[in-house]
Coordinates of C-alpha atoms in Angstrom, one line a residue:
M56 CA 14.9 14.5 -55.5
A57 CA 13.6 17.0 -52.8
L58 CA 10.7 18.1 -54.9
E59 CA 9.5 14.6 -55.5
A60 CA 9.7 13.8 -51.8
F61 CA 7.8 17.1 -51.1
T62 CA 5.1 16.1 -53.7
E63 CA 4.7 12.7 -52.0
A64 CA 4.3 14.3 -48.6
I65 CA 1.7 16.7 -50.0
D66 CA -0.2 13.8 -51.6
E67 CA -0.3 12.0 -48.3
L68 CA -1.5 15.2 -46.5
V69 CA -4.3 16.0 -49.0
E70 CA -5.6 12.4 -48.8
C71 CA -6.5 13.1 -45.2
D72 CA -10.0 14.5 -44.6
P73 CA -9.5 18.1 -43.4
A74 CA -12.5 17.7 -41.1
L75 CA -10.5 15.2 -39.0
Y76 CA -8.0 17.9 -38.0
A77 CA -10.3 21.0 -38.0
P78 CA -11.1 20.8 -34.3
D79 CA -7.3 20.7 -33.5
C80 CA -6.0 24.3 -32.9
D81 CA -2.4 23.2 -32.8
F82 CA -2.8 21.4 -36.1
M83 CA -4.1 24.6 -37.8
V84 CA -1.3 26.8 -36.4
E85 CA 1.3 24.3 -37.5
L86 CA -0.3 24.0 -41.0
E87 CA -0.1 27.8 -41.4
R88 CA 3.5 27.7 -40.3
Q89 CA 4.5 25.1 -42.8
A90 CA 2.5 26.9 -45.6
A91 CA 4.6 30.0 -44.8
R92 CA 7.8 28.0 -45.3
V93 CA 6.6 26.7 -48.6
E94 CA 5.7 30.2 -49.7
A95 CA 9.2 31.4 -48.7
Y96 CA 10.8 28.7 -50.8
V97 CA 8.6 29.5 -53.8
A98 CA 9.5 33.2 -53.6
A99 CA 13.2 32.6 -53.3
S100 CA 13.0 30.1 -56.2
A101 CA 11.0 32.6 -58.3
A102 CA 13.7 35.3 -57.9
A103 CA 16.4 32.7 -58.7
F104 CA 14.4 31.7 -61.8
E105 CA 14.2 35.3 -62.9
A106 CA 17.9 35.8 -62.5
S107 CA 18.7 32.6 -64.4
G108 CA 17.2 34.0 -67.6
V109 CA 16.1 30.5 -68.8
W110 CA 12.6 31.8 -69.4
G111 CA 13.9 33.9 -72.3
A112 CA 14.2 30.8 -74.5
S113 CA 10.4 30.6 -74.5
G114 CA 10.0 34.0 -76.0
A115 CA 8.4 35.4 -72.8
R116 CA 9.2 39.0 -72.1
S117 CA 9.9 38.4 -68.4
A118 CA 10.0 35.7 -65.8
V119 CA 6.7 37.0 -64.5
A120 CA 5.0 36.6 -67.9
Y121 CA 6.4 33.1 -68.2
L122 CA 5.2 32.0 -64.8
A123 CA 1.8 33.6 -65.2
R124 CA 1.3 31.7 -68.5
A125 CA 3.0 28.4 -67.8
A126 CA 1.8 28.0 -64.2
R127 CA -1.6 29.5 -65.0
I128 CA -1.5 31.9 -62.0
P129 CA -2.5 35.6 -61.9
K130 CA 0.3 37.9 -63.1
A131 CA 0.0 39.9 -59.9
L132 CA 0.8 36.7 -57.9
A133 CA 3.8 35.9 -60.0
R134 CA 5.0 39.5 -59.7
R135 CA 4.6 39.3 -55.9
Q136 CA 6.6 36.1 -55.7
V137 CA 9.5 37.5 -57.7
R138 CA 9.4 40.8 -55.8
L139 CA 9.5 39.1 -52.4
G140 CA 12.3 36.8 -53.6
R141 CA 14.4 39.8 -54.5
A142 CA 13.7 41.4 -51.1
M143 CA 14.8 38.3 -49.2
V144 CA 18.4 39.0 -50.5
H145 CA 18.4 42.4 -48.7
L146 CA 16.6 41.2 -45.5
P147 CA 18.5 38.0 -44.6
L148 CA 17.2 37.8 -41.0
A149 CA 13.6 38.3 -42.1
A150 CA 14.2 35.7 -44.9
A151 CA 15.5 33.2 -42.3
A152 CA 12.5 33.8 -40.1
W153 CA 10.2 33.2 -43.1
F154 CA 12.0 30.0 -44.1
S155 CA 11.4 28.7 -40.5
G156 CA 7.7 29.6 -40.6
Q157 CA 8.0 32.2 -37.8
I158 CA 6.8 35.0 -39.9
T159 CA 5.0 35.2 -43.3
G160 CA 5.4 36.7 -46.7
A161 CA 3.2 39.6 -45.6
H162 CA 5.7 40.5 -42.8
L163 CA 8.6 40.5 -45.3
E164 CA 6.6 42.5 -47.8
A165 CA 5.9 45.1 -45.1
L166 CA 9.6 45.3 -44.2
G167 CA 10.6 45.5 -47.8
A168 CA 8.4 48.5 -48.3
L169 CA 10.5 50.4 -45.8
R170 CA 13.7 49.9 -47.8
R171 CA 14.8 52.9 -49.8
P172 CA 18.1 54.9 -50.1
S173 CA 17.4 57.0 -47.0
T174 CA 16.6 54.0 -44.8
V175 CA 19.0 51.3 -46.0
A176 CA 21.6 51.7 -43.3
L177 CA 19.1 52.1 -40.5
L178 CA 17.1 49.1 -41.7
E179 CA 20.2 46.9 -41.7
R180 CA 20.9 48.1 -38.1
D181 CA 17.4 47.5 -36.9
E182 CA 16.4 44.4 -38.9
E183 CA 16.9 42.1 -36.0
L184 CA 14.8 44.2 -33.7
L185 CA 12.0 44.5 -36.2
V186 CA 12.0 40.7 -37.0
R187 CA 11.8 40.0 -33.3
Q188 CA 8.7 42.2 -33.1
A189 CA 7.3 40.4 -36.1
K190 CA 7.7 37.0 -34.4
R191 CA 5.8 38.0 -31.3
L192 CA 3.2 40.6 -32.3
R193 CA -0.1 40.4 -34.1
F194 CA 0.3 41.5 -37.7
D195 CA -1.7 44.7 -37.3
H196 CA 0.3 45.6 -34.3
F197 CA 3.5 44.8 -36.1
T198 CA 2.6 47.2 -39.0
R199 CA 2.0 49.9 -36.4
V200 CA 5.5 49.3 -35.1
L201 CA 6.9 49.7 -38.7
A202 CA 5.0 53.0 -39.1
Y203 CA 6.5 54.4 -35.9
W204 CA 9.9 53.1 -37.0
E205 CA 9.6 54.8 -40.4
Q206 CA 8.6 58.1 -38.8
R207 CA 11.8 58.1 -36.8
A208 CA 14.0 56.7 -39.5
D209 CA 12.9 59.0 -42.3
A210 CA 10.6 61.7 -41.0
E211 CA 10.7 63.6 -44.3
G212 CA 10.1 60.5 -46.4
S213 CA 7.4 59.4 -44.0
E214 CA 5.5 62.6 -44.4
E215 CA 5.9 62.5 -48.2
G216 CA 4.6 58.9 -48.1
E217 CA 1.6 60.0 -46.2
A218 CA 1.0 62.8 -48.7
E219 CA 1.3 60.3 -51.5
R220 CA -1.1 57.9 -49.9
H221 CA -3.5 60.8 -49.3
G222 CA -3.3 61.7 -53.0
R223 CA -4.3 58.1 -54.0
R224 CA -7.8 58.5 -52.4
D225 CA -10.4 57.8 -55.0
A226 CA -14.0 56.7 -55.4
Y227 CA -16.3 56.0 -58.2
L228 CA -19.9 54.7 -58.6
A229 CA -21.3 53.9 -62.0
S230 CA -24.5 52.2 -63.2
S231 CA -24.2 49.0 -65.1
L232 CA -26.2 47.9 -68.1
E233 CA -28.3 45.8 -65.8
G234 CA -29.2 48.7 -63.5
M235 CA -26.8 47.7 -60.7
W236 CA -24.4 50.2 -59.2
L237 CA -20.8 49.2 -59.3
G238 CA -18.0 51.1 -57.4
K239 CA -14.7 51.2 -55.7
M240 CA -13.4 53.3 -52.9
T241 CA -9.8 54.1 -51.8
F242 CA -9.4 56.2 -48.6
E243 CA -6.4 57.5 -46.8
A244 CA -6.1 56.5 -43.1
I245 CA -8.2 59.2 -41.4
G246 CA -10.9 59.4 -44.0
G247 CA -11.1 55.6 -44.2
A248 CA -11.4 55.3 -40.5
I249 CA -14.3 57.8 -40.4
V250 CA -16.2 56.0 -43.2
S251 CA -15.4 52.5 -41.7
N252 CA -16.4 53.4 -38.2
E253 CA -19.7 54.9 -39.2
M254 CA -20.5 52.1 -41.6
G255 CA -19.5 49.5 -39.0
R256 CA -21.8 51.2 -36.4
I257 CA -24.8 51.2 -38.7
E258 CA -24.0 47.7 -39.9
Q259 CA -23.9 46.5 -36.3
D260 CA -27.3 48.0 -35.7
M261 CA -28.7 46.2 -38.7
F262 CA -27.1 43.0 -37.6
E263 CA -28.8 43.2 -34.2
E264 CA -32.1 44.0 -36.0
D265 CA -31.7 40.9 -38.3
W266 CA -30.7 38.8 -35.3
A267 CA -33.8 39.8 -33.3
K268 CA -36.1 39.3 -36.3
A269 CA -34.7 35.8 -37.0
K270 CA -34.8 34.8 -33.3
A271 CA -38.4 35.8 -33.1
E272 CA -39.3 33.8 -36.1
L273 CA -37.3 30.7 -35.2
G274 CA -37.9 30.7 -31.5
R275 CA -34.1 30.2 -30.8
D276 CA -30.8 31.9 -31.5
P277 CA -30.3 31.9 -35.2
K278 CA -27.2 30.8 -37.1
A279 CA -25.4 33.3 -39.3
D280 CA -26.8 31.8 -42.6
E281 CA -30.3 32.1 -41.2
L282 CA -30.3 35.9 -41.2
W283 CA -32.1 37.5 -44.1
R284 CA -29.1 39.6 -45.1
T285 CA -25.5 38.6 -45.6
P286 CA -22.7 40.7 -44.1
G287 CA -22.0 42.1 -47.6
Q288 CA -25.7 43.1 -48.0
R289 CA -25.7 44.8 -44.6
R290 CA -22.6 46.8 -45.6
A291 CA -24.3 47.9 -48.8
D292 CA -27.5 48.8 -46.9
A293 CA -25.3 50.7 -44.4
F294 CA -23.9 52.8 -47.2
V295 CA -27.4 53.6 -48.4
E296 CA -28.4 54.5 -44.9
M297 CA -25.4 56.8 -44.5
A298 CA -26.3 58.7 -47.7
T299 CA -30.0 58.8 -46.6
R300 CA -29.1 60.3 -43.2
S301 CA -26.8 62.8 -45.0
A302 CA -29.8 64.2 -46.9
T303 CA -31.6 65.0 -43.7
R304 CA -28.7 67.1 -42.2
P305 CA -29.4 70.5 -43.9
E306 CA -32.1 72.6 -42.5
G307 CA -35.3 71.5 -44.0
G308 CA -33.8 68.3 -45.3
R309 CA -35.7 65.1 -45.4
R310 CA -35.0 61.4 -46.1
P311 CA -34.6 61.1 -49.8
A312 CA -37.4 59.2 -51.6
P313 CA -36.6 57.6 -55.0
L314 CA -38.9 58.8 -57.8
F315 CA -40.4 55.9 -59.7
S316 CA -41.7 56.7 -63.1
V317 CA -44.3 54.3 -64.4
L318 CA -44.5 54.8 -68.2
V319 CA -47.5 53.5 -70.1
G320 CA -49.0 54.1 -73.5
W321 CA -48.4 53.6 -77.2
E322 CA -44.6 53.5 -77.0
T323 CA -44.5 50.9 -74.2
L324 CA -45.5 48.0 -76.5
G325 CA -48.7 47.4 -74.6
G326 CA -47.2 47.0 -71.1
P327 CA -46.1 49.1 -68.1
I328 CA -42.5 50.1 -67.8
C329 CA -41.1 51.2 -64.5
Q330 CA -37.8 53.0 -64.0
L331 CA -36.0 55.4 -61.6
A332 CA -36.0 59.1 -62.5
Q333 CA -32.3 58.6 -63.5
G334 CA -33.4 56.1 -66.1
Q335 CA -32.6 52.7 -64.6
A336 CA -35.2 50.1 -65.6
L337 CA -37.0 48.3 -62.8
T338 CA -39.4 45.4 -62.5
P339 CA -42.8 46.3 -61.1
G340 CA -42.2 43.9 -58.2
S341 CA -39.1 45.9 -57.1
L342 CA -41.3 48.8 -56.2
V343 CA -43.2 47.0 -53.5
P344 CA -40.7 47.3 -50.6
W345 CA -40.5 51.1 -51.3
L346 CA -44.1 52.0 -51.8
E347 CA -44.4 53.7 -48.4
H348 CA -41.2 55.8 -49.0
V349 CA -41.2 56.9 -52.6
D350 CA -42.6 59.5 -54.9
L351 CA -44.6 57.9 -57.6
E352 CA -45.7 59.3 -60.9
R353 CA -47.5 58.0 -64.0
A354 CA -46.6 59.2 -67.4
V355 CA -48.8 58.4 -70.5
F356 CA -47.1 58.6 -73.9
E357 CA -49.4 59.7 -76.7
P358 CA -48.8 59.6 -80.4
G359 CA -46.6 62.4 -81.6
G360 CA -44.3 62.2 -78.6
R361 CA -46.5 64.2 -76.1
V362 CA -46.4 63.1 -72.5
E363 CA -49.1 63.5 -70.0
V364 CA -47.8 63.4 -66.4
S365 CA -49.9 62.7 -63.4
A366 CA -49.7 64.9 -60.3
V367 CA -46.8 63.9 -58.0
A368 CA -45.4 65.0 -54.7
R369 CA -42.0 66.0 -56.3
F370 CA -41.6 68.1 -59.4
F371 CA -38.5 70.0 -60.6
T372 CA -40.2 73.0 -62.0
G373 CA -43.7 71.7 -62.7
G374 CA -45.4 69.1 -64.8
T375 CA -44.3 70.5 -68.1
R376 CA -40.6 70.3 -67.1
R377 CA -41.1 66.7 -65.9
A378 CA -42.8 65.7 -69.1
I379 CA -39.8 67.0 -71.1
E380 CA -37.5 65.1 -68.9
L381 CA -39.3 61.8 -69.3
R382 CA -39.4 62.3 -73.1
D383 CA -35.8 63.4 -73.7
R384 CA -34.0 61.6 -70.7
E385 CA -30.8 63.5 -71.4
C386 CA -29.3 66.4 -73.3
S387 CA -30.9 66.5 -76.7
H388 CA -27.6 67.4 -78.5
E389 CA -26.6 64.3 -80.5
Y390 CA -23.1 64.2 -79.0
C391 CA -24.1 64.6 -75.4
D392 CA -25.4 62.3 -72.7
V393 CA -25.7 64.6 -69.7
P394 CA -28.7 63.2 -67.7
A395 CA -32.0 65.0 -67.4
E396 CA -31.6 66.2 -63.8
R397 CA -28.5 68.1 -64.8
C398 CA -30.0 69.7 -67.9
Q399 CA -31.9 72.9 -68.5
A400 CA -35.2 73.1 -70.2
D401 CA -34.8 75.2 -73.3
H402 CA -37.2 76.8 -75.7
I403 CA -36.8 75.5 -79.2
I404 CA -38.4 78.7 -80.6
P405 CA -36.9 81.3 -78.2
W406 CA -39.3 83.0 -75.8
S407 CA -38.1 86.3 -77.1
E408 CA -39.4 85.3 -80.5
G409 CA -42.8 84.3 -79.2
G410 CA -42.1 80.7 -78.5
P411 CA -44.6 79.3 -76.1
T412 CA -43.6 77.5 -72.8
I413 CA -45.3 74.2 -73.7
Q414 CA -44.0 70.7 -74.0
E415 CA -43.8 70.6 -77.8
N416 CA -41.6 73.7 -77.7
G417 CA -39.3 72.5 -75.0
R418 CA -36.1 70.3 -75.0
L419 CA -33.4 69.4 -72.6
L420 CA -29.9 70.9 -73.1
C421 CA -27.0 70.7 -70.7
G422 CA -25.5 74.0 -69.6
Y423 CA -22.7 73.8 -72.2
H424 CA -24.9 73.2 -75.2
N425 CA -27.5 75.6 -74.0
R426 CA -24.9 78.4 -73.8
Q427 CA -23.5 77.3 -77.2
R428 CA -26.9 77.5 -78.8
N429 CA -27.5 80.9 -77.4
Q430 CA -24.1 82.3 -78.1
R431 CA -24.1 85.3 -80.4
P432 CA -22.3 84.9 -83.7
P433 CA -19.2 87.0 -84.1
P434 CA -19.7 90.5 -85.6
D435 CA -19.1 90.9 -89.3
D436 CA -15.9 92.5 -90.3

């Protein structure tokens, strides 16, 4: 059986030490080519498996669900295999090139993305030309050819596609329970290029600094793993540097300095607690690299909830406001969690009724709940 012979051949290959062939450029290229051929066969088989319907006897709702469970592969991978297998039917020349190892599944996937009602006839006409380009060009250059082809084949659809891609731009950044910041970014082409180019420029500067530092310490050219930051760490630091430089752009702007709050006193269970002004807890040791660049305050909690705040270089509206922020941390409404820096300091007993502007008579309320609290009741009928 062909699968048994294939399994035996794979067994023989994996018994060989990869390090024996690693220095052989031709071996690696040929290995990639054969891997592409296997990937093509798997995709075609996955589509045929879906069409057979035999997976239904297992109770699975789809061929993708069956493959993901039975083969223990990510559902996204199973879905891609089936999708590419279907596309091969409509792109026979590309499928043949994939079966021969001259192109990869990524090439066929890119070609398949061009196929829609408005382009079917033109894609059939130009498939040979596009596959020929796929065989000879670098993949990124090939995708550029496809973009130009799409613009000519379906100008209206191409513009709509660009607008749709632009609409998918998204970004979020959220603090985890451990105080780390987690995020994701999706940019359209131009915005992504701007961010990527600037991040890359700063990252390269940081790499050269790391390299020079390691070379001075080692007395020789360092290896990549001997630098004190990984590429990922440099990219993260580059984003921080981009934001830091952004803060200096307005007139009178200055490099932002994190505000560390060192909380001590009866509520701290006998030990110091350090945190950012936004509330993320820190270890005392994490302050050390920043001591020359931060604002630092000391807050002492006293019985009864009063907070004595030391003089600092950065207040919002004075020490009283800062003490209320450190005490309340967020909007004091029970169903609200708007952070302190976005809240208003409100008098518990209104100023108009003689309420003093002191810590004990202050509380944090977000704009919505402050307006709600001060909203006049409707007039009596």
